[in-house]
Each structure stands twice: as C-alpha cells, then as structure tokens.
Amino acid sequence: MRSRPSHAEGAERGGRARAPMLLPLAWGSLFFPGLFGVCTWGLRRARPAWTHHDCVMISTRLVSSVQAVLTTGSGIIVIRSCSDVITDRHWLAREYVWFLIPYMIYDTYAMYLCEWYRAGDQSSRHSLTIFRNFLSKNRLMITHHVFILLVLVPIAQKLRGELGDFFVGCIFTAELSTPFVSLGRILIQLNQQHTLLYKVNGILRLTTFFLCRILLFPFMYWSYGRQQGLSALPHSFPLQCGQCLPHRATDLLVLSAVQKGSPAL
C-alpha cells in the first residue's frame, strides 16, 4: 500500500512550486530600483547643474521606457510562438508577470519621490499635504497600477484556466507607445518642445498609440474568430485515409457534396 506523504515532503513540494515564482519576483525587485538608482547617480554626475527633481523625474521616465521595451518584446515573442491562439502556452507569459509586479510597486514609490522633490520645502516634505498632492496628481496611474495588481495579475496567472497565452502577449504589446510618451515628457522638461525631435516623437507616439491601444482589440477578436474557424474545419469535413485538407472554397463544396452522397455540381 502506498504511504501518505509526510509533512516534510509536502512542504518540500510546496517550496519547489513557489520557487519559479520567487525567482522573477526577486529579479524584478532588484532590477527596477537598481536601474533607477544607477540612472539617478549617472545624471547627477553628468549634469551637476540639474536639480534632484530633474534627475529623479528623468530617471523615472528612463526606467519606464526600459520596462515598456521589455514588456513589448516579451509580448511579441509570446504572440509569435502561439500558433493556436486559444490553447498554446509560452513560459515567458507567466514568468514575466511575476517580474512585472515589483515594477508596479517601485513605480508608485518613484512617483511619490518625484512629488517629494517637487515640493522643495525641506520642512514639509513628509507632510500630509504632499501625500494628498501625490494622490491627486497621480490618481490615474495609481488606479492603473492597482487594477493590474489586483485584477489582471490574478486573471493572467490563475483565473483564466486553460486559455492560452496569446492574448496575454497582446496585452503586453500595449506598452509600445510608452517610450515615446516618456521621451516627449523628458523633452518638455528640458524645454525642447520646439525641436524637430519632439515633433517626430509626437508622430511616432500617436502612431504607436493607435496601433497598440486601439487596433489591438480588433486584432485580438479577429485572431480568435480565425482560430475558431480553423478549428471547425476538420469537424465539418472529416477526411478519409490519404486525403488532404482542401484549401479552396470550391474544393470544400465538392468534398461536402461527395460525403453527403449527392452530385457535386
């Protein structure tokens, strides 16, 4: 008779199950704050005349752009690897979500730090007034981060069941426009909004926003409908041994008529 696993064995299995989750969480917790610190230190060394607020704001935008590039690249990899958009899986879709969680927490703190430096008054930097200003000025981004952490993360990791990773990859690519948004704000902060670079960046920002925030959802719907149609073909037209799946509409009509025992045309 097979013996029941001991408590020690159960704990060991649970530890092995949590290990893949803890590794990307740890890397994300080190990567994003570390990159922010390196960028801030580098800007302070390269531009001594800039204030702490300028360095912190630009560093925040740079880290946001890096995160967006990584997320978009991960989404493209996941999309290209899923031939079946309904059931295919890719390890990067699940692991990158864990890697992204620390960024949401870091970015919330970075926004508060920007507001702290913006206040300027050393004696009131930690006052309730600064915290209220932080909530009022960043209301939309805070709501966005909380929604991702409390809604999208559980759906992507647990609640979607056996649904494949194609649509997770599509959501990742929605970050494509973020680097152009960040660059535009950096140029405004540096009083470069009248330059050619700012105008070109504005065109790219609008183009990528239209592609990844507006056309993305019709593309997801079209991909799902196309996959449903392809999945229905073999059931509608069962093939005999040695037959090939027809590609043209007339071939499908002939095959259907022959299988029903009626004249083809």
CSV table of C-alpha atoms in Angstrom, one decimal:
chain,number,residue,atom,x,y,z
A,1,MET,CA,0.0,0.0,0.0
A,2,ARG,CA,1.3,3.4,-0.9
A,3,SER,CA,2.1,5.6,2.2
A,4,ARG,CA,0.8,9.1,2.5
A,5,PRO,CA,3.4,11.8,2.1
A,6,SER,CA,4.8,13.3,5.3
A,7,HIS,CA,4.5,16.9,6.3
A,8,ALA,CA,8.2,17.4,5.4
A,9,GLU,CA,7.6,16.0,1.8
A,10,GLY,CA,4.5,18.2,1.4
A,11,ALA,CA,6.5,21.3,2.5
A,12,GLU,CA,9.3,20.4,0.1
A,13,ARG,CA,6.9,20.1,-2.9
A,14,GLY,CA,5.3,23.4,-2.0
A,15,GLY,CA,8.7,25.0,-1.9
A,16,ARG,CA,9.5,23.7,-5.3
A,17,ALA,CA,6.2,25.0,-6.6
A,18,ARG,CA,6.9,28.5,-5.2
A,19,ALA,CA,10.5,28.7,-6.4
A,20,PRO,CA,9.7,29.6,-10.1
A,21,MET,CA,7.5,32.4,-8.8
A,22,LEU,CA,10.1,33.8,-6.3
A,23,LEU,CA,12.9,34.0,-8.8
A,24,PRO,CA,11.4,36.5,-11.2
A,25,LEU,CA,9.9,38.4,-8.3
A,26,ALA,CA,13.4,38.7,-6.8
A,27,TRP,CA,15.0,39.8,-10.1
A,28,GLY,CA,12.3,42.4,-10.7
A,29,SER,CA,12.8,43.7,-7.1
A,30,LEU,CA,16.5,44.2,-7.8
A,31,PHE,CA,16.4,45.3,-11.5
A,32,PHE,CA,14.0,48.2,-11.5
A,33,PRO,CA,15.0,50.0,-8.3
A,34,GLY,CA,18.7,49.3,-9.2
A,35,LEU,CA,18.3,50.8,-12.6
A,36,PHE,CA,16.6,53.8,-11.2
A,37,GLY,CA,19.5,54.3,-8.7
A,38,VAL,CA,22.1,53.9,-11.5
A,39,CYS,CA,20.3,56.4,-13.7
A,40,THR,CA,19.9,59.0,-11.0
A,41,TRP,CA,23.5,58.6,-10.0
A,42,GLY,CA,24.7,58.9,-13.6
A,43,LEU,CA,22.6,62.0,-14.2
A,44,ARG,CA,23.9,63.7,-11.1
A,45,ARG,CA,27.5,63.0,-12.2
A,46,ALA,CA,26.9,64.0,-15.9
A,47,ARG,CA,24.7,67.1,-15.2
A,48,PRO,CA,25.7,68.6,-11.8
A,49,ALA,CA,23.7,71.7,-12.6
A,50,TRP,CA,20.4,69.8,-12.6
A,51,THR,CA,18.3,69.6,-9.5
A,52,HIS,CA,17.4,66.4,-7.7
A,53,HIS,CA,13.9,66.8,-9.0
A,54,ASP,CA,15.1,66.9,-12.6
A,55,CYS,CA,17.3,63.8,-12.1
A,56,VAL,CA,14.6,61.8,-10.4
A,57,MET,CA,12.0,62.7,-13.0
A,58,ILE,CA,14.2,61.8,-15.9
A,59,SER,CA,15.4,58.6,-14.3
A,60,THR,CA,11.8,57.6,-13.7
A,61,ARG,CA,11.0,58.1,-17.4
A,62,LEU,CA,14.0,56.1,-18.4
A,63,VAL,CA,13.1,53.2,-16.2
A,64,SER,CA,9.5,53.3,-17.5
A,65,SER,CA,10.8,53.2,-21.1
A,66,VAL,CA,13.1,50.2,-20.4
A,67,GLN,CA,10.1,48.4,-18.8
A,68,ALA,CA,8.0,49.2,-21.8
A,69,VAL,CA,10.6,47.8,-24.2
A,70,LEU,CA,11.0,44.6,-22.2
A,71,THR,CA,7.2,44.1,-22.0
A,72,THR,CA,6.6,44.8,-25.7
A,73,GLY,CA,9.4,42.4,-26.7
A,74,SER,CA,8.1,39.7,-24.4
A,75,GLY,CA,4.6,40.2,-25.9
A,76,ILE,CA,5.9,39.8,-29.4
A,77,ILE,CA,7.8,36.6,-28.5
A,78,VAL,CA,4.7,35.2,-26.9
A,79,ILE,CA,2.5,36.1,-29.9
A,80,ARG,CA,4.8,34.6,-32.5
A,81,SER,CA,5.2,31.4,-30.5
A,82,CYS,CA,1.4,30.7,-30.3
A,83,SER,CA,0.2,29.1,-33.5
A,84,ASP,CA,-3.1,28.2,-31.7
A,85,VAL,CA,-4.3,31.4,-30.1
A,86,ILE,CA,-6.7,29.6,-27.8
A,87,THR,CA,-4.6,26.9,-26.2
A,88,ASP,CA,-0.9,27.4,-26.9
A,89,ARG,CA,1.3,28.4,-23.9
A,90,HIS,CA,4.7,30.1,-23.6
A,91,TRP,CA,6.7,30.2,-20.3
A,92,LEU,CA,7.5,33.9,-20.8
A,93,ALA,CA,3.9,35.0,-20.4
A,94,ARG,CA,3.6,33.6,-16.9
A,95,GLU,CA,7.2,34.4,-15.7
A,96,TYR,CA,7.2,38.0,-16.9
A,97,VAL,CA,4.0,38.8,-15.0
A,98,TRP,CA,5.9,37.9,-11.8
A,99,PHE,CA,8.8,40.0,-13.0
A,100,LEU,CA,6.5,43.0,-13.6
A,101,ILE,CA,4.8,43.0,-10.1
A,102,PRO,CA,7.8,44.7,-8.4
A,103,TYR,CA,7.9,47.4,-11.1
A,104,MET,CA,4.3,48.4,-10.2
A,105,ILE,CA,5.3,48.8,-6.6
A,106,TYR,CA,8.6,50.6,-7.4
A,107,ASP,CA,6.8,53.0,-9.9
A,108,THR,CA,4.3,54.0,-7.3
A,109,TYR,CA,7.1,54.9,-4.9
A,110,ALA,CA,9.0,56.7,-7.7
A,111,MET,CA,6.0,58.9,-8.4
A,112,TYR,CA,5.8,59.8,-4.7
A,113,LEU,CA,9.5,60.6,-4.7
A,114,CYS,CA,9.1,62.9,-7.6
A,115,GLU,CA,6.4,64.8,-5.7
A,116,TRP,CA,8.6,64.9,-2.6
A,117,TYR,CA,11.4,66.6,-4.5
A,118,ARG,CA,8.9,68.8,-6.4
A,119,ALA,CA,7.6,70.3,-3.1
A,120,GLY,CA,11.0,71.9,-2.4
A,121,ASP,CA,10.2,72.8,1.2
A,122,GLN,CA,12.5,70.6,3.3
A,123,SER,CA,10.4,71.0,6.4
A,124,SER,CA,7.2,69.8,4.9
A,125,ARG,CA,8.4,67.1,2.5
A,126,HIS,CA,6.8,64.3,4.6
A,127,SER,CA,3.6,66.2,5.4
A,128,LEU,CA,0.1,65.0,4.7
A,129,THR,CA,-0.2,67.8,2.1
A,130,ILE,CA,2.5,66.3,-0.1
A,131,PHE,CA,0.8,62.9,0.1
A,132,ARG,CA,-2.5,64.4,-0.9
A,133,ASN,CA,-0.9,66.2,-3.8
A,134,PHE,CA,0.7,62.9,-4.8
A,135,LEU,CA,-2.7,61.1,-4.8
A,136,SER,CA,-4.5,63.9,-6.7
A,137,LYS,CA,-1.8,64.3,-9.4
A,138,ASN,CA,-1.2,60.6,-10.0
A,139,ARG,CA,-4.8,59.4,-9.5
A,140,LEU,CA,-5.0,57.7,-12.9
A,141,MET,CA,-1.6,56.0,-12.7
A,142,ILE,CA,-2.2,54.7,-9.2
A,143,THR,CA,-5.6,53.3,-10.3
A,144,HIS,CA,-3.9,51.7,-13.3
A,145,HIS,CA,-1.2,50.0,-11.1
A,146,VAL,CA,-3.8,48.8,-8.5
A,147,PHE,CA,-6.0,47.4,-11.3
A,148,ILE,CA,-3.1,45.5,-12.8
A,149,LEU,CA,-2.0,44.1,-9.4
A,150,LEU,CA,-5.5,43.1,-8.1
A,151,VAL,CA,-7.3,42.2,-11.3
A,152,LEU,CA,-5.1,41.4,-14.3
A,153,VAL,CA,-2.4,39.5,-12.4
A,154,PRO,CA,-4.8,37.0,-10.8
A,155,ILE,CA,-6.6,36.6,-14.2
A,156,ALA,CA,-3.3,36.1,-16.1
A,157,GLN,CA,-1.8,33.6,-13.5
A,158,LYS,CA,-4.8,31.7,-12.2
A,159,LEU,CA,-8.3,32.6,-13.2
A,160,ARG,CA,-8.1,32.2,-17.0
A,161,GLY,CA,-7.9,28.4,-16.6
A,162,GLU,CA,-6.7,26.6,-19.8
A,163,LEU,CA,-6.8,29.7,-22.0
A,164,GLY,CA,-3.6,30.1,-23.9
A,165,ASP,CA,-1.0,32.9,-23.6
A,166,PHE,CA,-1.6,34.6,-27.0
A,167,PHE,CA,-4.0,37.2,-25.5
A,168,VAL,CA,-1.6,37.9,-22.6
A,169,GLY,CA,1.1,38.6,-25.2
A,170,CYS,CA,-1.2,41.0,-27.0
A,171,ILE,CA,-1.8,42.9,-23.7
A,172,PHE,CA,2.0,43.1,-23.2
A,173,THR,CA,2.4,44.9,-26.6
A,174,ALA,CA,0.1,47.7,-25.4
A,175,GLU,CA,3.2,49.2,-23.8
A,176,LEU,CA,4.7,50.0,-27.2
A,177,SER,CA,3.8,53.7,-27.0
A,178,THR,CA,5.2,54.3,-23.5
A,179,PRO,CA,8.8,55.0,-24.6
A,180,PHE,CA,7.6,57.8,-26.9
A,181,VAL,CA,5.3,59.2,-24.2
A,182,SER,CA,8.3,59.3,-21.8
A,183,LEU,CA,10.6,60.9,-24.3
A,184,GLY,CA,8.1,63.6,-25.0
A,185,ARG,CA,7.8,64.4,-21.3
A,186,ILE,CA,11.6,64.5,-20.9
A,187,LEU,CA,11.9,66.9,-23.9
A,188,ILE,CA,9.2,69.1,-22.3
A,189,GLN,CA,11.1,69.1,-19.0
A,190,LEU,CA,14.3,70.1,-20.9
A,191,ASN,CA,12.4,72.9,-22.8
A,192,GLN,CA,13.0,71.1,-26.1
A,193,GLN,CA,9.3,71.0,-27.2
A,194,HIS,CA,10.1,73.2,-30.3
A,195,THR,CA,12.7,70.9,-31.8
A,196,LEU,CA,12.3,68.5,-34.7
A,197,LEU,CA,12.9,65.6,-32.4
A,198,TYR,CA,9.9,66.5,-30.4
A,199,LYS,CA,7.7,66.7,-33.5
A,200,VAL,CA,8.9,63.4,-34.9
A,201,ASN,CA,8.4,61.8,-31.5
A,202,GLY,CA,4.9,63.1,-31.4
A,203,ILE,CA,4.1,61.5,-34.7
A,204,LEU,CA,5.5,58.1,-33.5
A,205,ARG,CA,3.6,58.4,-30.2
A,206,LEU,CA,0.3,58.9,-32.0
A,207,THR,CA,1.0,56.1,-34.4
A,208,THR,CA,2.1,53.6,-31.8
A,209,PHE,CA,-0.9,54.6,-29.6
A,210,PHE,CA,-3.3,53.9,-32.4
A,211,LEU,CA,-1.7,50.6,-33.2
A,212,CYS,CA,-1.3,49.1,-29.8
A,213,ARG,CA,-4.2,50.7,-27.9
A,214,ILE,CA,-6.9,51.0,-30.5
A,215,LEU,CA,-6.3,48.4,-33.2
A,216,LEU,CA,-5.1,45.8,-30.7
A,217,PHE,CA,-8.6,44.7,-29.6
A,218,PRO,CA,-10.0,44.2,-33.1
A,219,PHE,CA,-6.8,42.2,-33.9
A,220,MET,CA,-7.4,40.0,-30.8
A,221,TYR,CA,-11.1,39.5,-31.8
A,222,TRP,CA,-10.1,38.7,-35.4
A,223,SER,CA,-7.4,36.2,-34.3
A,224,TYR,CA,-9.9,34.5,-32.0
A,225,GLY,CA,-12.5,34.2,-34.8
A,226,ARG,CA,-9.9,33.0,-37.3
A,227,GLN,CA,-8.8,30.3,-34.9
A,228,GLN,CA,-12.4,29.2,-34.2
A,229,GLY,CA,-12.9,28.8,-38.0
A,230,LEU,CA,-9.8,26.8,-38.5
A,231,SER,CA,-10.7,24.5,-35.6
A,232,ALA,CA,-14.1,23.9,-37.0
A,233,LEU,CA,-12.9,22.8,-40.5
A,234,PRO,CA,-11.7,19.2,-39.6
A,235,HIS,CA,-15.0,18.5,-37.7
A,236,SER,CA,-17.1,19.8,-40.6
A,237,PHE,CA,-15.2,17.8,-43.3
A,238,PRO,CA,-13.8,14.6,-41.9
A,239,LEU,CA,-11.0,13.3,-44.1
A,240,GLN,CA,-10.6,9.7,-45.3
A,241,CYS,CA,-7.3,8.0,-45.2
A,242,GLY,CA,-4.9,9.5,-47.7
A,243,GLN,CA,-6.9,12.7,-48.3
A,244,CYS,CA,-5.5,16.2,-47.9
A,245,LEU,CA,-7.4,19.1,-46.4
A,246,PRO,CA,-8.6,21.3,-49.3
A,247,HIS,CA,-7.7,24.9,-49.4
A,248,ARG,CA,-10.2,26.4,-51.9
A,249,ALA,CA,-13.8,27.1,-51.3
A,250,THR,CA,-14.9,25.1,-54.4
A,251,ASP,CA,-12.9,22.1,-53.1
A,252,LEU,CA,-14.7,22.3,-49.8
A,253,LEU,CA,-18.0,22.3,-51.6
A,254,VAL,CA,-17.2,19.3,-53.7
A,255,LEU,CA,-15.9,17.4,-50.7
A,256,SER,CA,-19.0,18.2,-48.7
A,257,ALA,CA,-21.3,17.0,-51.5
A,258,VAL,CA,-19.4,13.8,-52.0
A,259,GLN,CA,-19.5,12.9,-48.3
A,260,LYS,CA,-23.3,13.5,-48.3
A,261,GLY,CA,-23.7,11.2,-51.3
A,262,SER,CA,-25.2,13.9,-53.6
A,263,PRO,CA,-23.9,15.1,-57.0
A,264,ALA,CA,-21.1,17.5,-56.7
A,265,LEU,CA,-22.2,20.3,-59.1
